[in-house]
């Protein structure tokens, strides 16, 4: 009888152990697939004390059809306290006509001041948005003349850094851009390798 009790206890503990090991762990989303090839470069170029926040997806259907398959080409840059990823429709093209969007982190107050100045333009159509509890941002839909597509941006301050997400779009994509900003603000950031 004693052997049977010990055996039952061992089986019960084994089942409990398997249950603990296979219990669903909270998943951390990765950045959108377009950013994955840049992750090591982002970590290497991030200044010490800075983090980069990227969305888990990009609404390709909202972007103007610059080419038939809407392939986007990311370009990583770093300059004076700012790290950004610009998306272009064509490889090696850095012209405005190829621009699709941009994601930036900056520790500079003048970058935030620049965004706030742009938000005051009469053609910026700026509004305050709630990105997530405790984080407010500013949404701008800039249509300042010309026949091209406008640019829509959400920027916010989080943990002492200014973040912005910008997409070029002909239609109003405020909700989609807000989802991108919420994803960026909510997911764990990419940290510097330094």
PDB file of C-alpha atoms in Angstrom:
ATOM      1  CA  UNK A   1       0.000   0.000   0.000  1.00  0.00           C
ATOM      2  CA  UNK A   2       2.854   2.347   0.854  1.00  0.00           C
ATOM      3  CA  UNK A   3       4.495   1.735  -2.562  1.00  0.00           C
ATOM      4  CA  UNK A   4       1.210   2.547  -4.292  1.00  0.00           C
ATOM      5  CA  UNK A   5       0.942   5.892  -2.419  1.00  0.00           C
ATOM      6  CA  UNK A   6       4.512   6.839  -3.303  1.00  0.00           C
ATOM      7  CA  UNK A   7       3.902   5.852  -6.935  1.00  0.00           C
ATOM      8  CA  UNK A   8       0.682   7.959  -7.031  1.00  0.00           C
ATOM      9  CA  UNK A   9       2.549  10.899  -5.532  1.00  0.00           C
ATOM     10  CA  UNK A  10       5.348  10.629  -8.128  1.00  0.00           C
ATOM     11  CA  UNK A  11       2.837  10.411 -11.000  1.00  0.00           C
ATOM     12  CA  UNK A  12       0.916  13.413  -9.638  1.00  0.00           C
ATOM     13  CA  UNK A  13       4.095  15.479  -9.342  1.00  0.00           C
ATOM     14  CA  UNK A  14       5.156  14.475 -12.853  1.00  0.00           C
ATOM     15  CA  UNK A  15       1.799  15.563 -14.266  1.00  0.00           C
ATOM     16  CA  UNK A  16       2.008  18.839 -12.327  1.00  0.00           C
ATOM     17  CA  UNK A  17       5.561  19.414 -13.602  1.00  0.00           C
ATOM     18  CA  UNK A  18       4.532  18.835 -17.228  1.00  0.00           C
ATOM     19  CA  UNK A  19       1.603  21.193 -16.723  1.00  0.00           C
ATOM     20  CA  UNK A  20       3.885  23.911 -15.405  1.00  0.00           C
ATOM     21  CA  UNK A  21       6.378  23.467 -18.250  1.00  0.00           C
ATOM     22  CA  UNK A  22       3.717  23.529 -20.940  1.00  0.00           C
ATOM     23  CA  UNK A  23       1.665  26.350 -19.426  1.00  0.00           C
ATOM     24  CA  UNK A  24       1.167  29.161 -21.893  1.00  0.00           C
ATOM     25  CA  UNK A  25       3.729  31.829 -21.259  1.00  0.00           C
ATOM     26  CA  UNK A  26       2.772  35.392 -22.166  1.00  0.00           C
ATOM     27  CA  UNK A  27       3.992  35.987 -25.694  1.00  0.00           C
ATOM     28  CA  UNK A  28       6.037  39.024 -26.518  1.00  0.00           C
ATOM     29  CA  UNK A  29       5.306  40.226 -30.003  1.00  0.00           C
ATOM     30  CA  UNK A  30       8.177  40.848 -32.366  1.00  0.00           C
ATOM     31  CA  UNK A  31       8.407  43.902 -34.583  1.00  0.00           C
ATOM     32  CA  UNK A  32       6.791  43.652 -38.010  1.00  0.00           C
ATOM     33  CA  UNK A  33       8.707  41.309 -40.344  1.00  0.00           C
ATOM     34  CA  UNK A  34      10.059  44.221 -42.384  1.00  0.00           C
ATOM     35  CA  UNK A  35      12.164  45.332 -39.387  1.00  0.00           C
ATOM     36  CA  UNK A  36      13.610  41.947 -38.393  1.00  0.00           C
ATOM     37  CA  UNK A  37      16.689  42.119 -40.679  1.00  0.00           C
ATOM     38  CA  UNK A  38      17.590  45.433 -39.003  1.00  0.00           C
ATOM     39  CA  UNK A  39      17.332  44.346 -35.350  1.00  0.00           C
ATOM     40  CA  UNK A  40      21.083  43.831 -34.774  1.00  0.00           C
ATOM     41  CA  UNK A  41      21.924  47.089 -36.548  1.00  0.00           C
ATOM     42  CA  UNK A  42      19.303  48.922 -34.468  1.00  0.00           C
ATOM     43  CA  UNK A  43      20.834  47.560 -31.253  1.00  0.00           C
ATOM     44  CA  UNK A  44      24.338  48.468 -32.429  1.00  0.00           C
ATOM     45  CA  UNK A  45      23.431  52.020 -33.475  1.00  0.00           C
ATOM     46  CA  UNK A  46      21.192  52.955 -30.549  1.00  0.00           C
ATOM     47  CA  UNK A  47      22.980  55.412 -28.281  1.00  0.00           C
ATOM     48  CA  UNK A  48      23.412  54.210 -24.705  1.00  0.00           C
ATOM     49  CA  UNK A  49      20.290  54.805 -22.632  1.00  0.00           C
ATOM     50  CA  UNK A  50      17.956  54.900 -25.635  1.00  0.00           C
ATOM     51  CA  UNK A  51      15.440  52.324 -26.811  1.00  0.00           C
ATOM     52  CA  UNK A  52      13.658  51.871 -30.128  1.00  0.00           C
ATOM     53  CA  UNK A  53       9.972  51.054 -30.331  1.00  0.00           C
ATOM     54  CA  UNK A  54       8.580  49.471 -33.480  1.00  0.00           C
ATOM     55  CA  UNK A  55       5.081  48.278 -34.410  1.00  0.00           C
ATOM     56  CA  UNK A  56       4.139  44.609 -34.699  1.00  0.00           C
ATOM     57  CA  UNK A  57       2.514  45.308 -38.078  1.00  0.00           C
ATOM     58  CA  UNK A  58       2.192  47.992 -40.734  1.00  0.00           C
ATOM     59  CA  UNK A  59      -1.085  48.545 -42.592  1.00  0.00           C
ATOM     60  CA  UNK A  60       0.245  48.121 -46.120  1.00  0.00           C
ATOM     61  CA  UNK A  61      -3.278  48.489 -47.517  1.00  0.00           C
ATOM     62  CA  UNK A  62      -3.357  52.112 -46.321  1.00  0.00           C
ATOM     63  CA  UNK A  63      -0.258  53.162 -48.189  1.00  0.00           C
ATOM     64  CA  UNK A  64      -0.570  54.538 -51.702  1.00  0.00           C
ATOM     65  CA  UNK A  65       0.121  51.923 -54.376  1.00  0.00           C
ATOM     66  CA  UNK A  66       3.519  53.182 -55.496  1.00  0.00           C
ATOM     67  CA  UNK A  67       4.100  49.802 -57.118  1.00  0.00           C
ATOM     68  CA  UNK A  68       1.968  46.765 -57.696  1.00  0.00           C
ATOM     69  CA  UNK A  69       3.069  44.664 -54.725  1.00  0.00           C
ATOM     70  CA  UNK A  70       3.627  47.451 -52.153  1.00  0.00           C
ATOM     71  CA  UNK A  71       7.040  46.096 -51.247  1.00  0.00           C
ATOM     72  CA  UNK A  72       8.707  48.390 -48.757  1.00  0.00           C
ATOM     73  CA  UNK A  73      12.441  48.856 -48.257  1.00  0.00           C
ATOM     74  CA  UNK A  74      13.628  49.976 -44.805  1.00  0.00           C
ATOM     75  CA  UNK A  75      16.594  52.302 -44.368  1.00  0.00           C
ATOM     76  CA  UNK A  76      18.121  52.713 -40.897  1.00  0.00           C
ATOM     77  CA  UNK A  77      19.853  55.955 -39.976  1.00  0.00           C
ATOM     78  CA  UNK A  78      21.358  57.462 -36.857  1.00  0.00           C
ATOM     79  CA  UNK A  79      22.242  61.102 -36.316  1.00  0.00           C
ATOM     80  CA  UNK A  80      22.902  63.254 -33.258  1.00  0.00           C
ATOM     81  CA  UNK A  81      20.673  61.611 -30.662  1.00  0.00           C
ATOM     82  CA  UNK A  82      18.088  60.306 -33.114  1.00  0.00           C
ATOM     83  CA  UNK A  83      17.544  56.880 -34.626  1.00  0.00           C
ATOM     84  CA  UNK A  84      15.071  56.338 -37.414  1.00  0.00           C
ATOM     85  CA  UNK A  85      13.868  53.814 -39.932  1.00  0.00           C
ATOM     86  CA  UNK A  86      12.518  55.242 -43.151  1.00  0.00           C
ATOM     87  CA  UNK A  87      10.451  53.075 -45.476  1.00  0.00           C
ATOM     88  CA  UNK A  88      10.755  53.532 -49.233  1.00  0.00           C
ATOM     89  CA  UNK A  89       8.913  51.932 -52.140  1.00  0.00           C
ATOM     90  CA  UNK A  90      12.034  51.302 -54.191  1.00  0.00           C
ATOM     91  CA  UNK A  91      15.486  50.083 -53.141  1.00  0.00           C
ATOM     92  CA  UNK A  92      18.218  52.729 -53.023  1.00  0.00           C
ATOM     93  CA  UNK A  93      15.681  55.513 -53.654  1.00  0.00           C
ATOM     94  CA  UNK A  94      15.751  58.276 -51.037  1.00  0.00           C
ATOM     95  CA  UNK A  95      13.550  60.785 -52.898  1.00  0.00           C
ATOM     96  CA  UNK A  96      10.241  62.105 -51.527  1.00  0.00           C
ATOM     97  CA  UNK A  97       8.422  60.305 -54.335  1.00  0.00           C
ATOM     98  CA  UNK A  98       9.672  56.973 -52.905  1.00  0.00           C
ATOM     99  CA  UNK A  99       8.854  57.808 -49.253  1.00  0.00           C
ATOM    100  CA  UNK A 100       6.284  55.541 -47.551  1.00  0.00           C
ATOM    101  CA  UNK A 101       6.796  56.161 -43.835  1.00  0.00           C
ATOM    102  CA  UNK A 102       9.150  56.629 -40.920  1.00  0.00           C
ATOM    103  CA  UNK A 103       9.617  55.543 -37.297  1.00  0.00           C
ATOM    104  CA  UNK A 104      11.861  57.685 -35.092  1.00  0.00           C
ATOM    105  CA  UNK A 105      13.118  57.827 -31.520  1.00  0.00           C
ATOM    106  CA  UNK A 106      14.891  60.947 -30.299  1.00  0.00           C
ATOM    107  CA  UNK A 107      16.280  62.118 -27.005  1.00  0.00           C
ATOM    108  CA  UNK A 108      16.522  65.695 -28.256  1.00  0.00           C
ATOM    109  CA  UNK A 109      14.072  68.318 -27.054  1.00  0.00           C
ATOM    110  CA  UNK A 110      14.430  70.190 -30.349  1.00  0.00           C
ATOM    111  CA  UNK A 111      13.006  67.182 -32.249  1.00  0.00           C
ATOM    112  CA  UNK A 112       9.899  67.271 -30.066  1.00  0.00           C
ATOM    113  CA  UNK A 113       9.734  71.075 -30.469  1.00  0.00           C
ATOM    114  CA  UNK A 114       9.935  70.673 -34.265  1.00  0.00           C
ATOM    115  CA  UNK A 115       7.017  68.216 -34.214  1.00  0.00           C
ATOM    116  CA  UNK A 116       4.999  70.524 -31.953  1.00  0.00           C
ATOM    117  CA  UNK A 117       5.661  73.461 -34.318  1.00  0.00           C
ATOM    118  CA  UNK A 118       4.497  71.418 -37.316  1.00  0.00           C
ATOM    119  CA  UNK A 119       1.374  70.381 -35.380  1.00  0.00           C
ATOM    120  CA  UNK A 120       0.464  74.097 -35.096  1.00  0.00           C
ATOM    121  CA  UNK A 121       0.428  74.620 -38.877  1.00  0.00           C
ATOM    122  CA  UNK A 122      -3.124  75.380 -40.066  1.00  0.00           C
ATOM    123  CA  UNK A 123      -2.893  72.540 -42.605  1.00  0.00           C
ATOM    124  CA  UNK A 124      -1.718  69.974 -40.015  1.00  0.00           C
ATOM    125  CA  UNK A 125      -5.196  69.236 -38.613  1.00  0.00           C
ATOM    126  CA  UNK A 126      -3.643  68.255 -35.261  1.00  0.00           C
ATOM    127  CA  UNK A 127      -5.620  66.496 -32.535  1.00  0.00           C
ATOM    128  CA  UNK A 128      -4.718  64.966 -29.183  1.00  0.00           C
ATOM    129  CA  UNK A 129      -4.928  61.158 -28.991  1.00  0.00           C
ATOM    130  CA  UNK A 130      -4.768  58.611 -26.183  1.00  0.00           C
ATOM    131  CA  UNK A 131      -2.151  56.060 -27.136  1.00  0.00           C
ATOM    132  CA  UNK A 132      -2.523  53.942 -24.005  1.00  0.00           C
ATOM    133  CA  UNK A 133      -3.369  54.678 -20.376  1.00  0.00           C
ATOM    134  CA  UNK A 134      -0.988  57.357 -19.149  1.00  0.00           C
ATOM    135  CA  UNK A 135       0.413  58.205 -22.591  1.00  0.00           C
ATOM    136  CA  UNK A 136      -1.075  60.910 -24.767  1.00  0.00           C
ATOM    137  CA  UNK A 137       0.160  61.876 -28.179  1.00  0.00           C
ATOM    138  CA  UNK A 138      -0.535  64.253 -31.033  1.00  0.00           C
ATOM    139  CA  UNK A 139      -1.911  63.129 -34.381  1.00  0.00           C
ATOM    140  CA  UNK A 140      -1.322  65.311 -37.455  1.00  0.00           C
ATOM    141  CA  UNK A 141      -2.756  64.891 -40.933  1.00  0.00           C
ATOM    142  CA  UNK A 142      -0.728  67.320 -43.014  1.00  0.00           C
ATOM    143  CA  UNK A 143      -2.207  68.499 -46.300  1.00  0.00           C
ATOM    144  CA  UNK A 144      -0.327  71.658 -47.180  1.00  0.00           C
ATOM    145  CA  UNK A 145      -1.063  71.958 -50.881  1.00  0.00           C
ATOM    146  CA  UNK A 146       0.488  70.170 -53.782  1.00  0.00           C
ATOM    147  CA  UNK A 147      -1.015  67.226 -55.571  1.00  0.00           C
ATOM    148  CA  UNK A 148       0.825  64.472 -53.671  1.00  0.00           C
ATOM    149  CA  UNK A 149      -0.312  62.328 -50.806  1.00  0.00           C
ATOM    150  CA  UNK A 150      -0.288  63.832 -47.360  1.00  0.00           C
ATOM    151  CA  UNK A 151       1.664  62.642 -44.401  1.00  0.00           C
ATOM    152  CA  UNK A 152       0.110  61.527 -41.146  1.00  0.00           C
ATOM    153  CA  UNK A 153       2.099  61.368 -37.933  1.00  0.00           C
ATOM    154  CA  UNK A 154       1.561  60.466 -34.309  1.00  0.00           C
ATOM    155  CA  UNK A 155       4.213  61.535 -31.827  1.00  0.00           C
ATOM    156  CA  UNK A 156       4.459  61.125 -28.078  1.00  0.00           C
ATOM    157  CA  UNK A 157       6.864  61.272 -25.145  1.00  0.00           C
ATOM    158  CA  UNK A 158       7.578  58.040 -23.264  1.00  0.00           C
ATOM    159  CA  UNK A 159      10.265  57.373 -20.647  1.00  0.00           C
ATOM    160  CA  UNK A 160      12.043  60.631 -21.459  1.00  0.00           C
ATOM    161  CA  UNK A 161      12.238  59.936 -25.219  1.00  0.00           C
ATOM    162  CA  UNK A 162      10.165  61.245 -28.124  1.00  0.00           C
ATOM    163  CA  UNK A 163       8.741  58.651 -30.511  1.00  0.00           C
ATOM    164  CA  UNK A 164       7.000  59.209 -33.814  1.00  0.00           C
ATOM    165  CA  UNK A 165       5.285  57.064 -36.411  1.00  0.00           C
ATOM    166  CA  UNK A 166       4.599  58.591 -39.811  1.00  0.00           C
ATOM    167  CA  UNK A 167       2.963  57.177 -42.921  1.00  0.00           C
ATOM    168  CA  UNK A 168       2.288  58.721 -46.285  1.00  0.00           C
ATOM    169  CA  UNK A 169      -1.320  58.104 -47.204  1.00  0.00           C
ATOM    170  CA  UNK A 170      -3.963  59.615 -49.429  1.00  0.00           C
ATOM    171  CA  UNK A 171      -6.838  58.528 -47.175  1.00  0.00           C
ATOM    172  CA  UNK A 172      -7.319  59.339 -43.499  1.00  0.00           C
ATOM    173  CA  UNK A 173      -5.633  56.518 -41.561  1.00  0.00           C
ATOM    174  CA  UNK A 174      -5.841  57.993 -38.064  1.00  0.00           C
ATOM    175  CA  UNK A 175      -7.199  54.770 -36.506  1.00  0.00           C
ATOM    176  CA  UNK A 176      -4.568  52.567 -38.147  1.00  0.00           C
ATOM    177  CA  UNK A 177      -1.791  54.966 -37.177  1.00  0.00           C
ATOM    178  CA  UNK A 178      -3.127  55.011 -33.613  1.00  0.00           C
ATOM    179  CA  UNK A 179      -2.992  51.196 -33.566  1.00  0.00           C
ATOM    180  CA  UNK A 180       0.630  51.368 -34.743  1.00  0.00           C
ATOM    181  CA  UNK A 181       1.520  53.915 -32.036  1.00  0.00           C
ATOM    182  CA  UNK A 182      -0.269  51.852 -29.374  1.00  0.00           C
ATOM    183  CA  UNK A 183       1.665  48.771 -30.483  1.00  0.00           C
ATOM    184  CA  UNK A 184       4.927  50.714 -30.350  1.00  0.00           C
ATOM    185  CA  UNK A 185       4.190  52.146 -26.909  1.00  0.00           C
ATOM    186  CA  UNK A 186       2.996  48.831 -25.448  1.00  0.00           C
ATOM    187  CA  UNK A 187       5.479  46.234 -26.681  1.00  0.00           C
ATOM    188  CA  UNK A 188       8.866  45.776 -25.030  1.00  0.00           C
ATOM    189  CA  UNK A 189      11.408  48.101 -26.640  1.00  0.00           C
ATOM    190  CA  UNK A 190      14.589  47.175 -28.468  1.00  0.00           C
ATOM    191  CA  UNK A 191      17.555  48.048 -26.260  1.00  0.00           C
ATOM    192  CA  UNK A 192      21.054  49.140 -27.117  1.00  0.00           C
ATOM    193  CA  UNK A 193      23.730  46.454 -27.293  1.00  0.00           C
ATOM    194  CA  UNK A 194      26.272  48.928 -25.848  1.00  0.00           C
TER     195      UNK A 194
END
